[in-house]
Coordinates of C-alpha atoms and ligand atoms in Angstrom, one line a residue:
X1383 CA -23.7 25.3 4.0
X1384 CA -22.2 26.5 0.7
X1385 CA -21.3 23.9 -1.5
X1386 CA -17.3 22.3 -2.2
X1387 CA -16.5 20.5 -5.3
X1388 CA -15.0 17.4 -4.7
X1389 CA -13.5 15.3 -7.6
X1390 CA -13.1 11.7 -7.3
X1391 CA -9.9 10.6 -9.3
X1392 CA -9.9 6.5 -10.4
X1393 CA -7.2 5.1 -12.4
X1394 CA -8.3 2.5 -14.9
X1395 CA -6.3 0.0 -15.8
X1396 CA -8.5 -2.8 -18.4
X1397 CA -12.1 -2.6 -15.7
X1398 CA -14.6 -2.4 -18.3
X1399 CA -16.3 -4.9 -16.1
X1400 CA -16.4 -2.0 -13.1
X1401 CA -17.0 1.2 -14.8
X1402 CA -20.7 1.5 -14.6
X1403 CA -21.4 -0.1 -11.4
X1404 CA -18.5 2.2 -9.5
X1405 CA -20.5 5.5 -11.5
X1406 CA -23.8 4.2 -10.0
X1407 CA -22.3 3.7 -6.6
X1408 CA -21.1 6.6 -6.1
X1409 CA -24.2 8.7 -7.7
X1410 CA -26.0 6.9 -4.8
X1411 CA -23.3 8.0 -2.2
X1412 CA -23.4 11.7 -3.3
X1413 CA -27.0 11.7 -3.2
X1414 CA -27.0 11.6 0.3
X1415 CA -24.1 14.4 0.1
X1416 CA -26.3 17.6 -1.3
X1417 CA -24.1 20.0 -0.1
X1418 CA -20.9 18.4 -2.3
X1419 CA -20.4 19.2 -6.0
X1420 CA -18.6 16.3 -7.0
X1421 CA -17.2 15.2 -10.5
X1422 CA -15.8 11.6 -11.4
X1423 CA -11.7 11.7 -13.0
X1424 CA -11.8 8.7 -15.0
X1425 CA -8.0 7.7 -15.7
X1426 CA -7.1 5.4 -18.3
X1427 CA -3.5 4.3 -17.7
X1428 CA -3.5 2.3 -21.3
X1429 CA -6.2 -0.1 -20.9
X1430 CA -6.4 -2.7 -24.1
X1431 CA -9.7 -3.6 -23.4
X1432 CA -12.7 -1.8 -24.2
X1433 CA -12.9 0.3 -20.8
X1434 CA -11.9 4.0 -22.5
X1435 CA -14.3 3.7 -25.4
X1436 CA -17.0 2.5 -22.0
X1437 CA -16.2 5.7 -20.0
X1438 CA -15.9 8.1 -23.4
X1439 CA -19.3 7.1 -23.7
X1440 CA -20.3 7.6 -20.4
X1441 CA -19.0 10.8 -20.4
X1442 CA -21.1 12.1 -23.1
X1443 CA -24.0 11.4 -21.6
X1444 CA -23.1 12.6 -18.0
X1445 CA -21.6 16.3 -17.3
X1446 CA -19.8 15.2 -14.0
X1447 CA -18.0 12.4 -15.7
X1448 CA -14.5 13.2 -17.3
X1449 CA -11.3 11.5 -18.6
X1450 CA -8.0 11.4 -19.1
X1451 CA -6.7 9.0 -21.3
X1452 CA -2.5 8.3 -21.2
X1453 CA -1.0 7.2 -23.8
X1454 CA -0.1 4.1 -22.2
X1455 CA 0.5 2.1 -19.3
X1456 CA 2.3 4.6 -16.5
X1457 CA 1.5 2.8 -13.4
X1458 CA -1.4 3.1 -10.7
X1459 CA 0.6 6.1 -9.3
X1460 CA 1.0 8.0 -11.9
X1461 CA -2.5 7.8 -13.1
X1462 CA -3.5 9.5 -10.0
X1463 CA -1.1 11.6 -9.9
X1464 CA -2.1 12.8 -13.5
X1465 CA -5.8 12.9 -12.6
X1466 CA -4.5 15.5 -9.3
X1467 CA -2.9 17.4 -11.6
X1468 CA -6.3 18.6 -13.2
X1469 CA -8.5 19.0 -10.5
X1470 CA -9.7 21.8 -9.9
X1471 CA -11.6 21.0 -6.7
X1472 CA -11.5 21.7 -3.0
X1473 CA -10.8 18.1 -2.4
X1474 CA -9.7 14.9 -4.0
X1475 CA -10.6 11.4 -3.5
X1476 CA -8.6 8.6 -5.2
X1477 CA -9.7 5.2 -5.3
X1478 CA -10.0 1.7 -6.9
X1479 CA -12.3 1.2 -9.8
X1480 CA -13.1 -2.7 -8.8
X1481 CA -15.2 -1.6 -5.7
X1482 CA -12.8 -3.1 -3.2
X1483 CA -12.6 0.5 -1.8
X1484 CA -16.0 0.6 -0.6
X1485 CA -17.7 4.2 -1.8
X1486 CA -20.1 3.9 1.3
X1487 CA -16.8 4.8 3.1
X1488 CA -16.8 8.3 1.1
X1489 CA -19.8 9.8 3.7
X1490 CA -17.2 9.3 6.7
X1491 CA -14.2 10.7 4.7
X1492 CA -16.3 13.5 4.0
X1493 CA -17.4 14.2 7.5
X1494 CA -13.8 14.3 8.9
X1495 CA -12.5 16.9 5.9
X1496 CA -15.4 18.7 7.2
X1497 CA -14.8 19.0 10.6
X1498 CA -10.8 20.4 9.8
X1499 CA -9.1 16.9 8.9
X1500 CA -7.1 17.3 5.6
X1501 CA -6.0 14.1 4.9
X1502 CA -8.4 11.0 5.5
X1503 CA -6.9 7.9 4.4
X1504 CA -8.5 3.8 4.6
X1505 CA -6.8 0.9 5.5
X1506 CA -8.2 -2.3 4.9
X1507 CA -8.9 -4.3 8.1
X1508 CA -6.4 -7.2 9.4
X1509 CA -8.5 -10.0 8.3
X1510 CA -9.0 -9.4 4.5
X1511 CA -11.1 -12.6 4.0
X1512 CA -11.5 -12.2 0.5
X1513 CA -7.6 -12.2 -0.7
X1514 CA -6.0 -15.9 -0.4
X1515 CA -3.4 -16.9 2.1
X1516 CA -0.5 -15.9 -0.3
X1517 CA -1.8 -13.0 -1.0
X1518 CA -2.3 -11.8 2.4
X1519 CA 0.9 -12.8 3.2
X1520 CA 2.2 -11.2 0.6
X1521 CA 0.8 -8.0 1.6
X1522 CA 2.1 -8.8 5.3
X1523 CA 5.6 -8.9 3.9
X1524 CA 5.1 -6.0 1.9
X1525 CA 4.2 -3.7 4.7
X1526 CA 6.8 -5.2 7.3
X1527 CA 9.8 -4.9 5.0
X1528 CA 8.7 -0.8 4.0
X1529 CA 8.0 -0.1 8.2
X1530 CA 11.7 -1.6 9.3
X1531 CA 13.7 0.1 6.7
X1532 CA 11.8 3.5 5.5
X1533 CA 11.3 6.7 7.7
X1534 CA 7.9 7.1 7.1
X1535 CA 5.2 4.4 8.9
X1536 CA 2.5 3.1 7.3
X1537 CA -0.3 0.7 8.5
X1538 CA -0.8 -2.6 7.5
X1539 CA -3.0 -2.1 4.7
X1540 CA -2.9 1.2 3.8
X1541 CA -4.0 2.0 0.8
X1542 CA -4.7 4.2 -2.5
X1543 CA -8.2 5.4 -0.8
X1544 CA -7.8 8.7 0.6
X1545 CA -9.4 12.1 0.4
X1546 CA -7.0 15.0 0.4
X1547 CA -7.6 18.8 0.7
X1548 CA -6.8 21.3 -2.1
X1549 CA -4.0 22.2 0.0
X1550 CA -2.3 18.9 -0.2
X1551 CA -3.0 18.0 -3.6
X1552 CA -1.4 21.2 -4.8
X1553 CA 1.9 20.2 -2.9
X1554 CA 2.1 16.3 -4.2
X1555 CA 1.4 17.8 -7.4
X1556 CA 4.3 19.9 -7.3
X1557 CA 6.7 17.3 -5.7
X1558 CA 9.0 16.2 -8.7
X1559 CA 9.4 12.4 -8.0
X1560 CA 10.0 10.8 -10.6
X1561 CA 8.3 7.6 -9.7
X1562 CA 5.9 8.4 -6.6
X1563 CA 4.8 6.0 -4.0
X1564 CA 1.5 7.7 -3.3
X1565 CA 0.6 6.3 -0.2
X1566 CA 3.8 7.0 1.7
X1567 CA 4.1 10.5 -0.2
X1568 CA 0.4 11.5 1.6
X1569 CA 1.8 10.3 5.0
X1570 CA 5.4 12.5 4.2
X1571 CA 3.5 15.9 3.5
X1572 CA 2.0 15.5 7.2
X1573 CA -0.7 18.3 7.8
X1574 CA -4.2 17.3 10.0
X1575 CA -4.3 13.7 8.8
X1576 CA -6.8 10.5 10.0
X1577 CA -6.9 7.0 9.3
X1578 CA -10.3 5.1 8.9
X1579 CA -10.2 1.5 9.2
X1580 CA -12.2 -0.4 6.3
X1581 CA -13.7 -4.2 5.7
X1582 CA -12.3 -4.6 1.9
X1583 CA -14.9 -6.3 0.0
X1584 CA -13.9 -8.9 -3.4
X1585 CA -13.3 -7.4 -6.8
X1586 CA -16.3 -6.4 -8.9
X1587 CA -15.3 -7.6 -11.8
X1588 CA -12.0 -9.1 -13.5
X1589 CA -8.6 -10.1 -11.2
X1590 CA -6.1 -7.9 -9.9
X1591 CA -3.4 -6.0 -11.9
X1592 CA -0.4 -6.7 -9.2
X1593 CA 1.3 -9.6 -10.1
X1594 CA 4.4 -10.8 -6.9
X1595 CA 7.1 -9.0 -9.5
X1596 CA 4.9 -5.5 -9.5
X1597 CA 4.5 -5.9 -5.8
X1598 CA 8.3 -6.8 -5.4
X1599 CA 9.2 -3.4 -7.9
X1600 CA 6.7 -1.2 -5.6
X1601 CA 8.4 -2.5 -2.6
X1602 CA 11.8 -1.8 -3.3
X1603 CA 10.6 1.8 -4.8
X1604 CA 8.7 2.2 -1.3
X1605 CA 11.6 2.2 0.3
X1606 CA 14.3 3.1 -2.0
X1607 CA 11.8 6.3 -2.2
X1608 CA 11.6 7.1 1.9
X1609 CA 14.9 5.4 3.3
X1610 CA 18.6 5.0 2.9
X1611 CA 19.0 3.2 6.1
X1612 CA 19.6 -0.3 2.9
X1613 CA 23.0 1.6 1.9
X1614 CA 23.5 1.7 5.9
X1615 CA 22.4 -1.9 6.2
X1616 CA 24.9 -2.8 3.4
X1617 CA 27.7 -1.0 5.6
X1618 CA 26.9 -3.0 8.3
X1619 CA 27.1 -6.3 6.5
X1620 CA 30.1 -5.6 4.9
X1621 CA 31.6 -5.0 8.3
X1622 CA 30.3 -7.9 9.5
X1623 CA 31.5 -10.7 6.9
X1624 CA 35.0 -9.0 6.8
X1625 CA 35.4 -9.3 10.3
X1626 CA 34.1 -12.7 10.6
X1627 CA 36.5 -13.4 7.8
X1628 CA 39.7 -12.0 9.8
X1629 CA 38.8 -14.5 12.5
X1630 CA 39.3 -17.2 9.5
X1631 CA 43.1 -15.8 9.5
X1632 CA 44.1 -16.9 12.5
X1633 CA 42.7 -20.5 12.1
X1634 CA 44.6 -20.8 8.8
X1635 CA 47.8 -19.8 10.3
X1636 CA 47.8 -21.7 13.3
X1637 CA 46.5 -25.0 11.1
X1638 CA 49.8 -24.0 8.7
X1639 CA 51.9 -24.3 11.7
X1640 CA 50.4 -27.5 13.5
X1641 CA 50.2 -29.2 10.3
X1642 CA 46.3 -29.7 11.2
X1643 CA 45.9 -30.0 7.1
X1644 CA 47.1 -31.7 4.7
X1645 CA 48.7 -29.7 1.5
X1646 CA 46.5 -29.3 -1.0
X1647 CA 43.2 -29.4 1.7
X1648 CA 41.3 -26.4 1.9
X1649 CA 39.7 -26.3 -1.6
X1650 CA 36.2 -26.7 -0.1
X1651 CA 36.4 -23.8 2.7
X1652 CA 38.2 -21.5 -0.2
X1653 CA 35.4 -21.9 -2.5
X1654 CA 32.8 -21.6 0.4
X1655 CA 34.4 -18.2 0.7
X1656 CA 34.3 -17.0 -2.5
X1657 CA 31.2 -18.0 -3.3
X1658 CA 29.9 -16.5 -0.5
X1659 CA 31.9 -12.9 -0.3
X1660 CA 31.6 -12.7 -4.0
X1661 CA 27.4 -13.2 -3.2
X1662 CA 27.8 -10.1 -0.8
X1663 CA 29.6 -8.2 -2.8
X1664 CA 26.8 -8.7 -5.1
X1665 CA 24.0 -7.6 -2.7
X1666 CA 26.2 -4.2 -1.3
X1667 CA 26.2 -3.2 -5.4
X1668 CA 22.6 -3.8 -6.1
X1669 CA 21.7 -1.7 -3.1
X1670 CA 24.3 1.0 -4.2
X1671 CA 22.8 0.4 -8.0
X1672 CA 19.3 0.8 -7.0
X1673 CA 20.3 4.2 -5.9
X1674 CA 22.3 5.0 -8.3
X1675 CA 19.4 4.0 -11.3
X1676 CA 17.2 6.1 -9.1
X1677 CA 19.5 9.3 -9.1
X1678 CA 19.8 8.0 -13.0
X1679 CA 16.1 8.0 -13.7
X1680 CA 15.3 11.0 -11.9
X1681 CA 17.9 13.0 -13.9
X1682 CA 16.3 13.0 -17.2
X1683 CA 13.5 14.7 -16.0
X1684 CA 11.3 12.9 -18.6
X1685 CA 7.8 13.7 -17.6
X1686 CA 5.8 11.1 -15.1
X1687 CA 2.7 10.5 -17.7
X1688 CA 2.5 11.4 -20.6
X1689 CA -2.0 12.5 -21.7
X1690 CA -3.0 11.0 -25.1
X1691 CA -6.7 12.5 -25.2
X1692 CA -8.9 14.1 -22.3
X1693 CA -11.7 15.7 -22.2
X1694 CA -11.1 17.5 -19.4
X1695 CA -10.6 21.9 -20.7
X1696 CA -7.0 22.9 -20.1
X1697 CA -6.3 26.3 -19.7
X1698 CA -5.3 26.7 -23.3
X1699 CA -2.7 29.2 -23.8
X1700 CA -3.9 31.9 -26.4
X1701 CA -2.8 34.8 -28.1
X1702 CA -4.7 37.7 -28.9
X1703 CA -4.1 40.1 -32.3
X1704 CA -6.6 42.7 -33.0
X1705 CA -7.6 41.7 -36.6
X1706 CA -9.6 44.9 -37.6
X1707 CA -10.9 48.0 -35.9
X1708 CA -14.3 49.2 -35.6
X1709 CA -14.5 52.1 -36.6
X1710 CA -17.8 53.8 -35.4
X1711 CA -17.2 52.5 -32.0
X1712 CA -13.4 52.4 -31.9
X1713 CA -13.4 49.5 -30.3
X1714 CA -10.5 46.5 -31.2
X1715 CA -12.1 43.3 -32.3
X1716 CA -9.7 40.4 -31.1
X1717 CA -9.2 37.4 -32.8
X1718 CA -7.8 34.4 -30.2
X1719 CA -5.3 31.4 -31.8
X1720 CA -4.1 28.4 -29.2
X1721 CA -1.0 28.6 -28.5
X1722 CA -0.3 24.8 -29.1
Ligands
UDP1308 N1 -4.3 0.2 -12.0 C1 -3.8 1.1 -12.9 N2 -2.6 0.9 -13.5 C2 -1.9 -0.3 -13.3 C3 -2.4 -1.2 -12.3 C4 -3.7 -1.0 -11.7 O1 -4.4 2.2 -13.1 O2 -0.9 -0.5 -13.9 C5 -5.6 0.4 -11.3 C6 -6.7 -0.6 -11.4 O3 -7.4 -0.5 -12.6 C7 -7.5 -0.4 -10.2 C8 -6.5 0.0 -9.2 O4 -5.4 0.5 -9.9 O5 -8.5 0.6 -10.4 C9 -6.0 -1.1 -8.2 O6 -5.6 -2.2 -9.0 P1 -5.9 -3.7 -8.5 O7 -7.3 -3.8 -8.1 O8 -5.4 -4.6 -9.6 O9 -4.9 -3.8 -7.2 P2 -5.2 -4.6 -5.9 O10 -6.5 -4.2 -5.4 O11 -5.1 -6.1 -6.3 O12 -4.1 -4.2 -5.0
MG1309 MG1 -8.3 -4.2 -6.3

């Protein structure tokens, strides 16, 4: 069989404690993978500890290591996405530094690209016995609220662990979101995909980066990104309270004309109401603003990442000038200057 490159793209953010063992694990999975030519993306997504000057090292001493280093902190998603944008592979593989994707899991992915699948994605098993209660209900809440509201369906679990073809990586890398939400965008672009179910395993080394407020932000971009069906839901409850409200009408005129108040009664039920339209009126504009910052956002086109230093070769621009001319031979001799 001939051989296909295969570039494994991790974003890094402060894992100095994971960088060597996830090289070593995966040296041993590709071991057993002869027929792969494989290369390791490092992405450093503005780490402050000492995990870029770790894999800088590493990568001088090992030719199927690289880097990309951003200048700082752009998110788990767009570290990927800015270690896609420079492969230069048949496939891609994106996953965790911590080991909680479990490499071993790369043979299988491998297998099912081979035999015509062009997406394989993981998703952890129900029972994730190493997270705490919170956390797994947490995640529970996370996938529920993204599967009622947004068109697209993903599992329980889902996660950033997925091989992708060439073919697929070179359309989310042209997609111009401004703030992607990777694993939904995989299942959008369809094409032959497969899900493989993993046991997730506990974090190497250090604690996890999502804190309930990044989880609560990725939600609401989850589906602000794949739905509208919130602005729909917002329609709804505004039809609902007003028309509960005109039922409200009635009771105050017929208590007006029975006398079933007393003047000056009604303060409580009057406040109730504000309170509580005012609260929804609230809601319908935050789901209109999240929108509308989203439309905002996407409009000034700033770019998703931004590299500080890499290693990896761009395809610098040059330009050529003949600088003299041989004379005997007649042949130009070119001189080439980076464009940038
Ligand atoms: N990560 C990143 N940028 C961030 C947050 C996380 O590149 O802003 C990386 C992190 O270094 C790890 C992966 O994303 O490789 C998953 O992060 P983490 O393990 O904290 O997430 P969890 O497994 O708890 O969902
Ligand atoms: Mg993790």
């Amino acid at each position: 069989m001939a051989t296909q490159d295969i570039a494994v793209v991790i974003p890094v953010f402060n894992e100095e404690g994971n960088i060597n063992a996830i090289v070593e694990k995966l040296e041993m999975v590709f071991r057993g993978l002869p027929e792969i030519n494989y290369k390791i993306i490092f992405v450093d997504d503005g780490s402050v500890d000492s995990s870029l000057p770790l894999i800088m090292k590493l990568c001088q001493q090992n030719p199927r290591l690289f880097y990309i280093s951003l200048s700082r902190n752009f998110g788990k998603d767009n570290a990927i996405i800015a270690g896609l944008q420079s492969v230069k592979a048949d496939a891609a593989i994106s996953m965790d530094a911590d080991l909680q994707h479990p490499p071993d899991l790369i043979r299988e992915m491998v297998k099912c690209w081979q035999e015509g699948y062009e997406v394989v994605y993981a998703f952890r098993k129900d029972k994730n016995k190493h997270a705490r209660f919170l956390t797994r209900l947490r995640s529970y809440l996370f996938y529920k609220a993204i599967n009622a509201f947004s068109d697209v369906k993903l599992e329980n679990g889902i996660s950033d662990f997925k091989l992708l073809d060439k073919k697929v990586v070179e359309i989310i890398n042209k997609l111009p979101e401004e703030r992607p939400f990777l694993r939904a965008l995989v299942k959008w672009v369809g094409f032959k995909q497969k899900g493989l179910e993993y046991e997730p395993i506990a974090r190497h080394s250090g604690s996890t980066k999502y804190t309930l407020e990044n989880l609560i932000k990725l939600a609401t971009q989850g589906l602000t990104s794949f739905s509208t069906k919130p602005l729909t839901l917002a329609i709804y409850l505004g039809f609902f309270f007003s028309a509960t409200s005109l039922l409200y009408f009635p009771y105050v005129m017929l208590s007006l004309y029975f006398h079933w108040q007393r003047t000056g009664s009604g303060w409580a039920s009057v406040i109730v109401s504000i309170v509580f339209f005012g609260g929804l009126q609230l809601i319908i504009l935050g789901i209109i603003g999240l929108y509308l910052g989203k439309t905002f956002t996407q409009g000034k086109n700033r770019p998703r990442y931004i590299i500080g230093t890499s290693n990896i070769e761009n395809e610098k621009k040059f330009f050529t000038v003949v600088i003299s001319m041989n004379l005997i031979s007649c042949v130009p001799e070119y001189a080439e200057f980076p464009l940038t």
